[in-house]
Short mmCIF file of C-alpha atoms in Angstrom, two decimals:
data_model
loop_
_atom_site.label_atom_id
_atom_site.label_comp_id
_atom_site.label_asym_id
_atom_site.label_seq_id
_atom_site.Cartn_x
_atom_site.Cartn_y
_atom_site.Cartn_z
CA UNK A 1145 102.19 88.87 70.41
CA UNK A 1146 104.38 88.99 67.31
CA UNK A 1147 103.98 85.98 65.00
CA UNK A 1148 107.73 85.33 65.33
CA UNK A 1149 107.65 85.31 69.08
CA UNK A 1150 108.68 82.00 70.67
CA UNK A 1151 106.16 80.62 73.15
CA UNK A 1152 107.83 78.95 76.15
CA UNK A 1153 106.06 76.86 78.79
CA UNK A 1154 107.94 76.45 82.09
CA UNK A 1155 106.78 73.42 84.08
CA UNK A 1156 107.16 72.66 87.78
CA UNK A 1157 109.20 75.71 88.77
CA UNK A 1158 108.00 75.54 92.37
CA UNK A 1159 110.25 78.38 93.55
CA UNK A 1160 109.34 80.69 90.67
CA UNK A 1161 112.86 81.60 89.51
CA UNK A 1162 112.94 80.43 85.89
CA UNK A 1163 110.89 83.14 84.16
CA UNK A 1164 113.26 85.95 85.15
CA UNK A 1165 116.29 83.93 84.07
CA UNK A 1166 114.84 83.12 80.65
CA UNK A 1167 113.70 86.72 80.17
CA UNK A 1168 117.21 88.03 80.84
CA UNK A 1169 118.89 85.64 78.40
CA UNK A 1170 116.36 85.34 75.58
CA UNK A 1171 114.51 88.22 73.93
CA UNK A 1172 111.30 87.96 71.94
CA UNK A 1173 109.88 85.10 74.01
CA UNK A 1174 106.42 84.78 75.53
CA UNK A 1175 106.55 82.80 78.79
CA UNK A 1176 103.87 80.81 80.55
CA UNK A 1177 104.77 79.31 83.94
CA UNK A 1178 102.86 76.33 85.33
CA UNK A 1179 104.08 75.30 88.81
CA UNK A 1180 101.16 72.90 89.41
CA UNK A 1181 102.33 69.40 88.47
CA UNK A 1182 100.01 67.28 86.34
CA UNK A 1183 100.42 63.51 86.03
CA UNK A 1184 99.92 62.20 82.49
CA UNK A 1185 99.29 58.64 83.69
CA UNK A 1186 95.92 59.92 84.97
CA UNK A 1187 93.64 60.48 81.97
CA UNK A 1188 91.98 63.68 83.18
CA UNK A 1189 95.33 65.21 84.09
CA UNK A 1190 96.85 64.10 80.79
CA UNK A 1191 94.06 65.86 78.93
CA UNK A 1192 94.59 68.98 81.05
CA UNK A 1193 98.34 68.84 80.40
CA UNK A 1194 97.83 68.59 76.64
CA UNK A 1195 95.43 71.53 76.70
CA UNK A 1196 97.92 73.53 78.78
CA UNK A 1197 100.88 72.87 76.49
CA UNK A 1198 99.25 72.85 73.05
CA UNK A 1199 99.95 76.54 72.23
CA UNK A 1200 103.65 76.38 73.09
CA UNK A 1201 106.72 75.93 70.88
CA UNK A 1202 109.16 75.10 73.69
CA UNK A 1203 108.81 73.29 77.02
CA UNK A 1204 111.21 73.77 79.93
CA UNK A 1205 110.85 70.91 82.38
CA UNK A 1206 112.44 69.86 85.64
CA UNK A 1207 113.91 66.37 85.65
CA UNK A 1208 111.36 63.73 86.68
CA UNK A 1209 108.57 66.06 87.73
CA UNK A 1210 105.94 66.32 84.97
CA UNK A 1211 106.28 63.36 82.63
CA UNK A 1212 106.22 63.81 78.86
CA UNK A 1213 105.27 60.42 77.41
CA UNK A 1214 104.55 59.74 73.73
CA UNK A 1215 100.81 60.23 74.29
CA UNK A 1216 101.47 63.83 75.29
CA UNK A 1217 104.26 64.63 72.82
CA UNK A 1218 102.22 63.37 69.86
CA UNK A 1219 99.31 65.61 70.86
CA UNK A 1220 101.29 68.88 70.90
CA UNK A 1221 101.16 70.28 67.34
CA UNK A 1222 103.40 73.31 67.97
CA UNK A 1223 106.14 71.64 70.00
CA UNK A 1224 109.60 72.14 68.53
CA UNK A 1225 112.02 71.91 71.48
CA UNK A 1226 112.22 70.47 75.01
CA UNK A 1227 114.63 71.78 77.64
CA UNK A 1228 115.34 69.71 80.75
CA UNK A 1229 117.51 70.18 83.81
CA UNK A 1230 120.26 67.60 84.26
CA UNK A 1231 121.79 65.43 81.58
CA UNK A 1232 119.15 62.69 81.59
CA UNK A 1233 115.42 62.58 82.11
CA UNK A 1234 113.70 59.21 82.11
CA UNK A 1235 110.25 60.81 82.22
CA UNK A 1236 110.60 62.17 78.65
CA UNK A 1237 109.94 59.72 75.80
CA UNK A 1238 113.10 60.36 73.80
CA UNK A 1239 112.06 58.03 70.99
CA UNK A 1240 108.84 59.93 70.44
CA UNK A 1241 110.75 63.22 70.39
CA UNK A 1242 113.29 61.88 67.91
CA UNK A 1243 110.53 60.58 65.65
CA UNK A 1244 109.09 64.09 65.46
CA UNK A 1245 112.46 65.79 65.11
CA UNK A 1246 112.14 67.52 68.48
CA UNK A 1247 115.53 68.08 70.14
CA UNK A 1248 115.77 67.47 73.89
CA UNK A 1249 118.51 69.59 75.44
CA UNK A 1250 119.96 68.85 78.87
CA UNK A 1251 121.59 71.25 81.32
CA UNK A 1252 124.88 70.55 83.08
CA UNK A 1253 124.37 73.15 85.78
CA UNK A 1254 127.59 75.08 85.13
CA UNK A 1255 125.77 78.38 84.60
CA UNK A 1256 127.87 81.48 84.09
CA UNK A 1257 130.89 79.81 85.71
CA UNK A 1258 131.57 78.07 82.41
CA UNK A 1259 134.37 75.52 82.72
CA UNK A 1260 134.76 75.96 86.47
CA UNK A 1261 132.78 73.10 88.00
CA UNK A 1262 130.58 74.40 90.84
CA UNK A 1263 128.84 72.25 93.46
CA UNK A 1264 126.36 69.86 91.85
CA UNK A 1265 123.01 68.33 92.70
CA UNK A 1266 124.91 65.34 94.11
CA UNK A 1267 126.69 67.63 96.56
CA UNK A 1268 123.31 69.08 97.54
CA UNK A 1269 121.80 65.61 98.03
CA UNK A 1270 124.77 64.56 100.16
CA UNK A 1271 124.13 67.49 102.49
CA UNK A 1272 120.40 66.83 102.57
CA UNK A 1273 120.92 63.15 103.34
CA UNK A 1274 122.99 64.00 106.38
CA UNK A 1275 120.55 66.73 107.40
CA UNK A 1276 117.81 64.07 107.45
CA UNK A 1277 119.93 61.48 109.28
CA UNK A 1278 120.89 63.95 112.00
CA UNK A 1279 117.45 65.52 112.27
CA UNK A 1280 115.84 62.09 112.66
CA UNK A 1281 118.44 60.78 115.09
CA UNK A 1282 118.30 63.94 117.23
CA UNK A 1283 114.48 64.43 117.04
CA UNK A 1284 115.01 67.95 115.71
CA UNK A 1285 111.58 68.48 114.12
CA UNK A 1286 109.66 66.96 117.01
CA UNK A 1287 111.60 68.84 119.68
CA UNK A 1288 111.27 72.09 117.77
CA UNK A 1289 107.48 71.68 117.68
CA UNK A 1290 107.36 70.66 121.34
CA UNK A 1291 109.51 73.55 122.56
CA UNK A 1292 107.51 76.12 120.57
CA UNK A 1293 104.31 74.73 122.09
CA UNK A 1294 105.36 74.79 125.74
CA UNK A 1295 107.04 71.40 126.01
CA UNK A 1296 110.56 70.40 126.94
CA UNK A 1297 112.64 67.21 126.89
CA UNK A 1298 110.47 64.14 126.41
CA UNK A 1299 112.63 61.59 124.55
CA UNK A 1300 116.17 60.41 123.90
CA UNK A 1301 118.33 61.20 120.89
CA UNK A 1302 120.03 58.36 119.00
CA UNK A 1303 123.83 58.49 118.98
CA UNK A 1304 125.69 57.61 115.80
CA UNK A 1305 129.28 57.05 116.89
CA UNK A 1306 130.30 53.43 116.46
CA UNK A 1307 126.96 52.49 114.88
CA UNK A 1308 126.65 50.77 111.49
CA UNK A 1309 125.70 52.93 108.52
CA UNK A 1310 124.19 50.70 105.85
CA UNK A 1311 124.40 51.98 102.28
CA UNK A 1312 122.09 50.44 99.72
CA UNK A 1313 124.17 51.43 96.70
CA UNK A 1314 127.77 52.66 96.55
CA UNK A 1315 127.87 55.03 93.60
CA UNK A 1316 129.41 58.47 93.94
CA UNK A 1317 126.68 59.72 96.27
CA UNK A 1318 126.52 56.59 98.40
CA UNK A 1319 130.30 56.58 98.79
CA UNK A 1320 130.30 60.26 99.82
CA UNK A 1321 127.60 59.58 102.42
CA UNK A 1322 129.75 56.75 103.75
CA UNK A 1323 132.84 58.97 103.83
CA UNK A 1324 131.05 61.50 106.02
CA UNK A 1325 129.73 58.77 108.30
CA UNK A 1326 133.18 57.27 108.77
CA UNK A 1327 135.17 60.48 109.18
CA UNK A 1328 132.71 62.72 111.00
CA UNK A 1329 130.95 60.22 113.23
CA UNK A 1330 133.20 57.18 113.44
CA UNK A 1331 130.53 54.92 111.98
CA UNK A 1332 131.14 51.46 110.56
CA UNK A 1333 130.18 51.38 106.88
CA UNK A 1334 128.42 48.35 105.43
CA UNK A 1335 127.20 48.42 101.84
CA UNK A 1336 125.53 46.29 99.19
CA UNK A 1337 124.35 46.42 95.62
CA UNK A 1338 123.67 43.63 93.17
CA UNK A 1339 127.08 43.60 91.46
CA UNK A 1340 129.28 45.26 94.10
CA UNK A 1341 132.46 43.42 95.13
CA UNK A 1342 134.84 44.08 97.99
CA UNK A 1343 137.47 45.00 95.41
CA UNK A 1344 135.12 47.67 94.03
CA UNK A 1345 134.54 48.99 97.54
CA UNK A 1346 138.29 49.20 98.25
CA UNK A 1347 138.77 51.18 95.05
CA UNK A 1348 136.07 53.60 96.18
CA UNK A 1349 137.81 53.97 99.55
CA UNK A 1350 141.16 54.71 97.92
CA UNK A 1351 139.61 57.28 95.58
CA UNK A 1352 138.22 59.13 98.61
CA UNK A 1353 141.47 58.91 100.57
CA UNK A 1354 139.99 56.53 103.13
CA UNK A 1355 141.81 53.64 104.83
CA UNK A 1356 141.49 50.17 103.37
CA UNK A 1357 138.50 48.34 104.74
CA UNK A 1358 136.43 51.48 105.38
CA UNK A 1359 133.67 50.16 103.13
CA UNK A 1360 132.73 46.57 103.89
CA UNK A 1361 130.47 44.79 101.40
CA UNK A 1362 127.66 42.72 102.91
CA UNK A 1363 127.26 39.19 101.61
CA UNK A 1364 123.62 39.86 100.82
CA UNK A 1365 120.93 42.53 100.86
CA UNK A 1366 119.46 40.70 103.83
CA UNK A 1367 122.69 41.02 105.82
CA UNK A 1368 122.80 44.74 105.05
CA UNK A 1369 119.31 45.48 106.36
CA UNK A 1370 119.77 43.22 109.39
CA UNK A 1371 122.99 44.89 110.56
CA UNK A 1372 122.35 48.55 109.68
CA UNK A 1373 121.54 50.96 112.48
CA UNK A 1374 121.01 53.63 109.83
CA UNK A 1375 120.04 52.43 106.35
CA UNK A 1376 120.45 55.05 103.61
CA UNK A 1377 119.32 54.35 100.05
CA UNK A 1378 121.41 55.48 97.06
CA UNK A 1379 120.40 53.09 94.29
CA UNK A 1380 119.72 53.73 90.60
CA UNK A 1381 116.07 53.21 89.74
CA UNK A 1382 115.49 50.72 86.93
CA UNK A 1383 113.03 47.97 86.09
CA UNK A 1384 115.17 45.57 88.13
CA UNK A 1385 115.41 47.77 91.21
CA UNK A 1386 111.73 48.70 91.62
CA UNK A 1387 110.64 47.53 95.09
CA UNK A 1388 114.17 46.57 96.04
CA UNK A 1389 112.92 46.73 99.62
CA UNK A 1390 109.60 45.07 100.47
CA UNK A 1391 107.93 43.85 103.66
CA UNK A 1392 110.33 40.90 103.64
CA UNK A 1393 113.45 43.07 103.92
CA UNK A 1394 111.85 45.68 106.17
CA UNK A 1395 110.93 42.94 108.66
CA UNK A 1396 114.63 42.11 109.04
CA UNK A 1397 115.57 45.62 110.22
CA UNK A 1398 116.42 46.30 113.85
CA UNK A 1399 113.62 47.79 115.89
CA UNK A 1400 116.03 50.61 116.80
CA UNK A 1401 117.04 51.34 113.20
CA UNK A 1402 116.53 54.45 111.07
CA UNK A 1403 115.71 54.38 107.35
CA UNK A 1404 116.61 57.26 105.02
CA UNK A 1405 115.45 57.57 101.40
CA UNK A 1406 116.71 60.46 99.28
CA UNK A 1407 116.93 58.34 96.12
CA UNK A 1408 113.61 57.30 94.53
CA UNK A 1409 110.30 56.40 96.13
CA UNK A 1410 109.71 53.30 93.99
CA UNK A 1411 112.85 51.60 95.31
CA UNK A 1412 110.75 50.71 98.37
CA UNK A 1413 107.29 49.19 98.22
CA UNK A 1414 105.52 52.24 99.63
CA UNK A 1415 102.57 50.32 101.08
CA UNK A 1416 104.94 47.93 102.85
CA UNK A 1417 106.94 50.83 104.25
CA UNK A 1418 103.82 52.60 105.48
CA UNK A 1419 102.66 49.40 107.19
CA UNK A 1420 106.07 48.93 108.80
CA UNK A 1421 106.05 52.47 110.15
CA UNK A 1422 102.44 52.38 111.33
CA UNK A 1423 103.25 49.26 113.34
CA UNK A 1424 106.34 50.89 114.86
CA UNK A 1425 108.56 48.05 113.67
CA UNK A 1426 111.56 50.40 113.29
CA UNK A 1427 112.46 53.53 115.23
CA UNK A 1428 111.97 55.95 112.39
CA UNK A 1429 112.25 56.97 108.75
CA UNK A 1430 113.20 60.16 106.94
CA UNK A 1431 111.67 60.32 103.46
CA UNK A 1432 112.39 62.81 100.68
CA UNK A 1433 110.94 60.91 97.69
CA UNK A 1434 107.52 59.39 97.01
CA UNK A 1435 105.60 57.37 94.44
CA UNK A 1436 103.42 60.38 93.60
CA UNK A 1437 104.84 63.90 93.81
CA UNK A 1438 103.76 66.36 95.03
CA UNK A 1439 102.13 64.31 97.78
CA UNK A 1440 98.32 64.26 97.52
CA UNK A 1441 96.57 66.03 100.38
CA UNK A 1442 94.99 62.75 101.47
CA UNK A 1443 98.28 60.79 101.45
CA UNK A 1444 98.93 58.73 104.56
CA UNK A 1445 102.34 60.36 104.72
CA UNK A 1446 100.52 63.60 105.49
CA UNK A 1447 97.59 62.33 107.56
CA UNK A 1448 98.83 59.57 109.88
CA UNK A 1449 99.81 60.86 113.38
CA UNK A 1450 103.39 59.64 113.21
CA UNK A 1451 105.30 59.08 116.44
CA UNK A 1452 102.11 58.54 118.44
CA UNK A 1453 100.51 55.37 119.87
CA UNK A 1454 103.47 53.17 119.02
CA UNK A 1455 103.98 54.40 115.47
CA UNK A 1456 107.47 55.12 114.17
CA UNK A 1457 108.82 58.65 114.03
CA UNK A 1458 108.57 59.94 110.46
CA UNK A 1459 110.39 62.98 109.07
CA UNK A 1460 109.23 64.23 105.67
CA UNK A 1461 110.80 66.63 103.18
CA UNK A 1462 109.35 67.54 99.75
CA UNK A 1463 112.01 66.08 97.41
CA UNK A 1464 114.56 68.68 98.45
CA UNK A 1465 117.72 66.63 97.94
CA UNK A 1466 118.83 68.44 94.77
CA UNK A 1467 116.91 71.70 95.32
CA UNK A 1468 119.82 73.93 96.28
CA UNK A 1469 119.64 77.59 95.26
CA UNK A 1470 122.82 77.70 93.20
CA UNK A 1471 122.14 74.39 91.48
CA UNK A 1472 118.62 75.39 90.45
CA UNK A 1473 119.68 78.81 89.15
CA UNK A 1474 122.56 77.33 87.16
CA UNK A 1475 120.32 74.69 85.60
CA UNK A 1476 117.91 77.35 84.39
CA UNK A 1477 120.77 79.57 83.20
CA UNK A 1478 122.02 76.66 81.08
CA UNK A 1479 118.51 75.95 79.78
CA UNK A 1480 118.08 79.60 78.82
CA UNK A 1481 121.46 79.59 77.06
CA UNK A 1482 120.42 76.43 75.19
CA UNK A 1483 117.19 78.09 74.08
CA UNK A 1484 119.10 81.14 72.84
CA UNK A 1485 121.53 78.95 70.88
CA UNK A 1486 118.67 76.97 69.33
CA UNK A 1487 116.85 80.14 68.27
CA UNK A 1488 120.03 81.51 66.72
CA UNK A 1489 120.89 78.25 64.94
CA UNK A 1490 123.94 77.61 67.08
CA UNK A 1491 125.51 74.41 68.40
CA UNK A 1492 123.49 72.12 70.67
CA UNK A 1493 126.20 70.23 72.63
CA UNK A 1494 123.86 68.98 75.36
CA UNK A 1495 121.35 67.31 73.03
CA UNK A 1496 120.09 64.09 74.62
CA UNK A 1497 118.35 62.45 71.62
#
């Protein structure tokens, strides 16, 4: 290795696409790829993470996979630059990076298309949300397994037309999920968030070309969960929204209802949700996000025989909402371009700190 060679550590690239992209864009770089996620809140894993990253000058990280708190950043003597996908990453301690003069560069996901805005991670999550809703309602995973193993029809699908789609959160993604529910399936849309007004909801409807009254705001979170046949979560995670749903709210849901979470695991008290599903208190849940990711092998999500002996049906996906091929490639293309610009002393327009 040449002394001038930049050492780049790529974290959490589960699909293994980043190394080739960086190699094409940046010359004179030595790359180490580490797809196995370590959790710095666990002391032994934090020590292993520090040992892994200590030789490297640059870290490329995926938003909200491996965390980079101050305890890790301060222990990396060679670190000079952090690259992250997306334009925010709450799992990086920005203050610690700023204190050490380490730039953190985001990625907009435009890739080689430049100013032409391609589909985004929000578009991908919209599609995945509806894939989960439909797969859960139509028993797709269970019927696939049954048919491949000699079975045939053994249950009923859940129809959506005329049912109430509850949206916990009405940002851009929540509103798009509601638009699809209203236009494609004729669902009634009921929504709630802490500061949402009916006037806000009408403005969202108009912006999407929907008739007035398409989005109805519930008077309370409790009304939302009580009336929803399908409850889909699209809420921003913050200190105030942690455990937005607990056993209290889950107990208000209809026994026939479906719960979908493609947002953040910590928005629901995970133990309360597991208890609800083990008791069969609702028909089913489709979950894409978890408190600990990747899921530990011993996690109840993996080990409980869901859908048996009165338990709810549970459909799991491994945080795939934003993991669309084009999105991921464009994020890494942008990160590689940022690294090249930093090496060459160019502009850093996506600096986050």
